[in-house]
Amino acid sequence: MPNPWTGKGNPYTKQEVRDRLQAVVNQKKAIIAAGAGTGISAKFIEKGGADLIIIYNSGRFRMSGHGSTAGMMAYGDANAVAMEIGEFEVLPVVEEIPVICGVHGSDPRRRMWHFLGKVKDMGFSGVNNFPTHSIIDGHFRNVLEETGMSFQKEVDMVELATKMDLFSIVYVGKPEEAVQMADVGADAIIAHVGTTVGGSIGVTSATASMDDALERTQKIVDAVKKANPDTFLLAHGGPINTPADVKYVLEHCKGLHGFVGASSLERMGIEQSLTNLTKEFKALTL
């Protein structure tokens, strides 16, 4: 149903978002979800035809000229930043496509049922688990797991969102994490294979190869298909950056439904277009 106050747009119910995405898949088209860190990004991502817009705190850092991984650090209140971008920048300018809120599910200062109520009241149509501890590994990940800031808290957040009729699209780094999310009702699962390559602040040596990204993505897809075949499955990150990269992954990874781009869309687009446009202006002579 449309927004009861405006007659169109957000918020949508969980099933309404699912129906929209299923219609895309039924047309044999790729689902494209896009991260937006500013209102102008969201406005023109919508004009470009994206199926979902996701807001997370890393978008603010990215659009300030910093690496997306800044969103994983203690440089601000991730949940507050996502809500602020949503309230004052993105939700006022997006006309029709669903907008999803990045939620730091392991934030120990929030009563998550209460916070998700605010997310819903703000007009978001769903949640995403970002910042996510699924992309942290090694000793520090073990410390987080053992000190009450575990990935399970993100799973619990998604389970609660499901009960509250919020659509959920979630990041995972491993098949077992994907199954955890599928089991609590996650609607869409994103195989996260690392920070995106390219541009001025993308990774170079700290990324997976395309073959490794494909293998990791396929394992996640296969695990989810067994756990809940009704789940939408998307790729993200690492060497999967350009439309050509995404085309390659969709052709070589069986069962994928689409792609989530954050740096790939708003950062790459702005870096290239502003650089080239400025060069055109500077080429003018008196």
Short mmCIF file of C-alpha atoms in Angstrom, two decimals:
data_model
loop_
_atom_site.label_atom_id
_atom_site.label_comp_id
_atom_site.label_asym_id
_atom_site.label_seq_id
_atom_site.Cartn_x
_atom_site.Cartn_y
_atom_site.Cartn_z
CA MET A 1 0.00 0.00 0.00
CA PRO A 2 1.24 3.54 -0.59
CA ASN A 3 2.19 5.84 2.23
CA PRO A 4 -1.17 6.68 3.88
CA TRP A 5 -0.27 10.37 4.24
CA THR A 6 1.26 11.16 0.86
CA GLY A 7 -0.21 8.45 -1.35
CA LYS A 8 3.19 7.24 -2.58
CA GLY A 9 6.59 6.09 -1.45
CA ASN A 10 8.08 5.07 1.89
CA PRO A 11 7.43 3.38 4.17
CA TYR A 12 6.63 0.07 2.50
CA THR A 13 5.80 -3.15 4.31
CA LYS A 14 8.19 -6.07 4.26
CA GLN A 15 6.03 -7.92 1.73
CA GLU A 16 5.67 -4.88 -0.50
CA VAL A 17 9.45 -4.56 -0.80
CA ARG A 18 9.75 -8.28 -1.50
CA ASP A 19 7.08 -8.04 -4.21
CA ARG A 20 8.94 -5.18 -5.90
CA LEU A 21 12.18 -7.13 -5.96
CA GLN A 22 10.49 -10.30 -7.14
CA ALA A 23 8.98 -8.38 -10.04
CA VAL A 24 12.51 -7.34 -11.09
CA VAL A 25 13.73 -10.95 -10.95
CA ASN A 26 10.66 -12.15 -12.87
CA GLN A 27 11.68 -9.79 -15.68
CA LYS A 28 15.14 -11.46 -15.73
CA LYS A 29 16.73 -8.21 -14.61
CA ALA A 30 19.37 -7.74 -11.91
CA ILE A 31 18.36 -6.19 -8.60
CA ILE A 32 20.50 -3.10 -7.99
CA ALA A 33 20.68 -1.70 -4.47
CA ALA A 34 22.74 1.44 -3.88
CA GLY A 35 24.30 3.03 -0.84
CA ALA A 36 23.69 6.77 -0.50
CA GLY A 37 25.58 9.11 1.81
CA THR A 38 23.86 12.33 0.74
CA GLY A 39 20.49 13.50 -0.53
CA ILE A 40 21.79 14.39 -3.98
CA SER A 41 23.27 10.91 -4.37
CA ALA A 42 19.95 9.35 -3.43
CA LYS A 43 17.98 11.63 -5.74
CA PHE A 44 19.97 10.72 -8.82
CA ILE A 45 20.42 7.06 -7.90
CA GLU A 46 16.63 6.90 -7.93
CA LYS A 47 16.50 8.64 -11.30
CA GLY A 48 18.94 6.04 -12.58
CA GLY A 49 16.49 3.29 -11.72
CA ALA A 50 17.95 1.58 -8.64
CA ASP A 51 15.64 -0.82 -6.82
CA LEU A 52 16.68 0.04 -3.24
CA ILE A 53 18.61 2.79 -1.48
CA ILE A 54 20.56 1.86 1.64
CA ILE A 55 21.80 4.48 4.09
CA TYR A 56 24.70 3.76 6.39
CA ASN A 57 27.22 5.82 8.29
CA SER A 58 30.06 4.85 5.92
CA GLY A 59 28.27 6.85 3.22
CA ARG A 60 28.90 10.06 5.15
CA PHE A 61 32.61 9.28 5.47
CA ARG A 62 32.80 8.20 1.83
CA MET A 63 31.22 11.44 0.64
CA SER A 64 33.58 13.38 2.91
CA GLY A 65 36.50 11.91 1.01
CA HIS A 66 37.44 9.10 3.39
CA GLY A 67 37.53 5.33 3.02
CA SER A 68 34.29 3.44 3.66
CA THR A 69 36.01 1.47 6.42
CA ALA A 70 35.84 4.65 8.51
CA GLY A 71 32.26 3.55 9.12
CA MET A 72 33.61 0.63 11.14
CA MET A 73 35.63 2.85 13.43
CA ALA A 74 34.74 4.89 16.52
CA TYR A 75 34.52 8.14 14.58
CA GLY A 76 30.87 8.77 15.35
CA ASP A 77 27.58 7.20 16.39
CA ALA A 78 26.76 4.92 13.46
CA ASN A 79 23.07 4.58 14.31
CA ALA A 80 22.59 8.29 14.88
CA VAL A 81 24.39 9.19 11.64
CA ALA A 82 22.21 6.83 9.57
CA MET A 83 19.05 8.26 11.11
CA GLU A 84 20.22 11.83 10.50
CA ILE A 85 21.04 11.20 6.84
CA GLY A 86 17.66 9.55 6.44
CA GLU A 87 15.61 12.24 8.15
CA PHE A 88 17.24 15.35 6.75
CA GLU A 89 18.75 14.31 3.41
CA VAL A 90 17.49 11.13 1.77
CA LEU A 91 13.89 10.51 2.80
CA PRO A 92 12.83 14.09 1.91
CA VAL A 93 14.08 13.74 -1.69
CA VAL A 94 13.42 10.10 -2.60
CA GLU A 95 10.04 9.88 -4.22
CA GLU A 96 9.24 6.24 -4.73
CA ILE A 97 11.84 3.50 -4.16
CA PRO A 98 12.27 1.83 -0.76
CA VAL A 99 14.88 3.32 1.58
CA ILE A 100 16.71 1.02 4.00
CA CYS A 101 18.43 2.09 7.24
CA GLY A 102 21.85 0.80 8.22
CA VAL A 103 21.62 -0.36 11.84
CA HIS A 104 24.59 -1.20 14.07
CA GLY A 105 22.90 -4.15 15.69
CA SER A 106 25.55 -4.79 18.34
CA ASP A 107 25.41 -1.23 19.74
CA PRO A 108 25.16 -2.01 23.47
CA ARG A 109 23.64 1.39 24.31
CA ARG A 110 20.40 0.84 22.41
CA ARG A 111 17.29 -1.07 23.35
CA MET A 112 17.04 -2.50 19.89
CA TRP A 113 13.26 -2.96 19.91
CA HIS A 114 12.93 0.72 20.80
CA PHE A 115 15.45 1.88 18.22
CA LEU A 116 13.87 -0.16 15.41
CA GLY A 117 10.56 1.44 16.32
CA LYS A 118 12.17 4.83 15.66
CA VAL A 119 13.59 3.55 12.35
CA LYS A 120 10.12 2.46 11.29
CA ASP A 121 8.48 5.69 12.46
CA MET A 122 11.06 7.72 10.53
CA GLY A 123 9.73 6.18 7.32
CA PHE A 124 12.40 3.63 6.48
CA SER A 125 11.12 0.49 4.79
CA GLY A 126 13.72 -1.86 6.17
CA VAL A 127 17.08 -2.43 7.83
CA ASN A 128 20.61 -3.41 6.90
CA ASN A 129 23.26 -4.63 9.36
CA PHE A 130 25.94 -2.00 9.01
CA PRO A 131 28.41 -1.51 10.58
CA THR A 132 28.77 -5.30 10.57
CA HIS A 133 31.21 -7.43 12.49
CA SER A 134 30.94 -10.07 9.76
CA ILE A 135 33.75 -8.34 7.86
CA ILE A 136 36.09 -8.33 10.86
CA ASP A 137 38.31 -11.36 11.37
CA GLY A 138 41.27 -12.55 13.42
CA HIS A 139 41.99 -11.81 17.08
CA PHE A 140 39.89 -8.65 17.21
CA ARG A 141 36.82 -10.52 15.92
CA ASN A 142 37.33 -13.10 18.68
CA VAL A 143 37.49 -10.33 21.26
CA LEU A 144 34.23 -8.82 19.97
CA GLU A 145 32.54 -12.22 20.03
CA GLU A 146 33.63 -12.92 23.59
CA THR A 147 32.80 -9.51 25.04
CA GLY A 148 29.14 -9.18 24.08
CA MET A 149 29.50 -7.45 20.70
CA SER A 150 29.05 -10.52 18.55
CA PHE A 151 27.62 -11.09 15.08
CA GLN A 152 24.76 -12.86 16.84
CA LYS A 153 23.57 -9.42 18.03
CA GLU A 154 23.14 -8.46 14.36
CA VAL A 155 21.20 -11.67 13.78
CA ASP A 156 18.99 -10.85 16.76
CA MET A 157 18.38 -7.36 15.32
CA VAL A 158 17.22 -8.86 12.02
CA GLU A 159 14.99 -11.35 13.81
CA LEU A 160 13.38 -8.46 15.67
CA ALA A 161 13.01 -6.45 12.45
CA THR A 162 11.22 -9.41 10.87
CA LYS A 163 8.72 -9.44 13.73
CA MET A 164 8.22 -5.70 13.26
CA ASP A 165 7.41 -6.11 9.53
CA LEU A 166 10.61 -4.43 8.38
CA PHE A 167 12.33 -5.70 5.24
CA SER A 168 15.92 -6.80 5.88
CA ILE A 169 18.92 -6.90 3.53
CA VAL A 170 22.05 -8.06 5.30
CA TYR A 171 25.81 -8.36 4.86
CA VAL A 172 27.56 -11.65 5.60
CA GLY A 173 31.13 -12.81 5.08
CA LYS A 174 30.74 -16.57 5.49
CA PRO A 175 28.20 -19.28 4.60
CA GLU A 176 27.47 -20.03 8.26
CA GLU A 177 26.63 -16.36 8.89
CA ALA A 178 24.37 -16.39 5.86
CA VAL A 179 22.47 -19.39 7.23
CA GLN A 180 22.08 -17.66 10.59
CA MET A 181 20.48 -14.70 8.85
CA ALA A 182 18.30 -16.81 6.57
CA ASP A 183 17.00 -18.76 9.56
CA VAL A 184 15.67 -15.60 11.26
CA GLY A 185 13.91 -14.31 8.15
CA ALA A 186 16.39 -12.06 6.34
CA ASP A 187 14.80 -11.17 3.01
CA ALA A 188 18.02 -10.49 1.07
CA ILE A 189 21.56 -11.60 1.82
CA ILE A 190 24.65 -9.84 0.47
CA ALA A 191 27.90 -11.76 0.05
CA HIS A 192 30.46 -9.18 1.20
CA VAL A 193 33.92 -9.98 -0.16
CA GLY A 194 35.78 -6.92 1.15
CA THR A 195 36.33 -3.20 0.62
CA THR A 196 35.75 -2.11 -2.96
CA VAL A 197 38.76 -1.60 -5.23
CA GLY A 198 39.46 1.46 -7.34
CA GLY A 199 39.28 5.21 -7.24
CA SER A 200 41.15 7.47 -4.86
CA ILE A 201 40.38 5.62 -1.62
CA GLY A 202 39.65 2.06 -2.73
CA VAL A 203 41.90 -0.82 -1.68
CA THR A 204 44.65 -2.23 -3.89
CA SER A 205 46.63 -5.02 -2.25
CA ALA A 206 44.05 -5.62 0.51
CA THR A 207 41.45 -7.18 -1.76
CA ALA A 208 40.43 -10.62 -3.00
CA SER A 209 40.98 -11.78 -6.56
CA MET A 210 37.94 -12.12 -8.81
CA ASP A 211 38.24 -15.92 -8.68
CA ASP A 212 38.33 -15.83 -4.87
CA ALA A 213 35.38 -13.42 -4.78
CA LEU A 214 33.37 -15.74 -7.03
CA GLU A 215 34.19 -18.78 -4.92
CA ARG A 216 33.28 -17.06 -1.66
CA THR A 217 30.07 -15.66 -3.13
CA GLN A 218 29.01 -19.02 -4.56
CA LYS A 219 29.49 -20.76 -1.22
CA ILE A 220 27.26 -18.20 0.48
CA VAL A 221 24.63 -18.48 -2.26
CA ASP A 222 24.60 -22.28 -2.06
CA ALA A 223 24.27 -22.26 1.73
CA VAL A 224 21.34 -19.83 1.65
CA LYS A 225 19.57 -21.79 -1.10
CA LYS A 226 19.51 -24.80 1.22
CA ALA A 227 18.45 -22.80 4.27
CA ASN A 228 15.77 -20.62 2.66
CA PRO A 229 15.35 -20.69 -1.14
CA ASP A 230 13.04 -17.64 -1.04
CA THR A 231 15.91 -15.34 -0.07
CA PHE A 232 17.22 -12.76 -2.54
CA LEU A 233 20.98 -13.05 -3.07
CA LEU A 234 23.33 -10.24 -4.00
CA ALA A 235 27.06 -9.62 -4.46
CA HIS A 236 29.15 -6.78 -3.07
CA GLY A 237 32.66 -5.46 -2.70
CA GLY A 238 36.23 -6.38 -3.40
CA PRO A 239 37.00 -6.60 -7.13
CA ILE A 240 33.30 -6.36 -8.05
CA ASN A 241 33.18 -2.69 -8.92
CA THR A 242 32.09 -1.77 -12.45
CA PRO A 243 28.99 -2.80 -14.43
CA ALA A 244 31.27 -5.13 -16.42
CA ASP A 245 32.47 -6.74 -13.17
CA VAL A 246 28.91 -7.27 -12.01
CA LYS A 247 27.93 -8.74 -15.39
CA TYR A 248 30.83 -11.20 -15.10
CA VAL A 249 29.82 -12.25 -11.58
CA LEU A 250 26.16 -12.70 -12.54
CA GLU A 251 27.24 -14.89 -15.46
CA HIS A 252 29.62 -17.03 -13.40
CA CYS A 253 27.87 -17.31 -10.02
CA LYS A 254 24.77 -19.47 -10.15
CA GLY A 255 21.76 -18.24 -8.19
CA LEU A 256 22.62 -14.57 -7.75
CA HIS A 257 19.86 -11.99 -8.14
CA GLY A 258 21.85 -8.76 -8.24
CA PHE A 259 24.39 -6.38 -6.75
CA VAL A 260 24.79 -3.84 -3.98
CA GLY A 261 26.99 -0.86 -4.84
CA ALA A 262 28.06 1.93 -2.52
CA SER A 263 31.53 3.12 -3.50
CA SER A 264 30.84 1.60 -6.92
CA LEU A 265 28.00 4.03 -7.53
CA GLU A 266 28.19 7.27 -5.61
CA ARG A 267 31.94 7.55 -5.00
CA MET A 268 33.13 6.35 -8.41
CA GLY A 269 30.53 8.43 -10.20
CA ILE A 270 31.46 11.62 -8.39
CA GLU A 271 35.23 11.11 -8.61
CA GLN A 272 35.14 10.58 -12.36
CA SER A 273 32.51 13.14 -13.32
CA LEU A 274 33.84 16.01 -11.19
CA THR A 275 37.41 15.42 -12.31
CA ASN A 276 36.50 15.34 -15.98
CA LEU A 277 34.06 18.25 -15.78
CA THR A 278 36.62 20.43 -14.00
CA LYS A 279 39.21 19.54 -16.65
CA GLU A 280 36.77 20.67 -19.35
CA PHE A 281 36.29 24.01 -17.63
CA LYS A 282 40.03 24.44 -17.17
CA ALA A 283 40.64 23.74 -20.85
CA LEU A 284 38.86 27.00 -21.73
CA THR A 285 41.06 29.88 -22.85
CA LEU A 286 40.62 33.64 -22.94
#
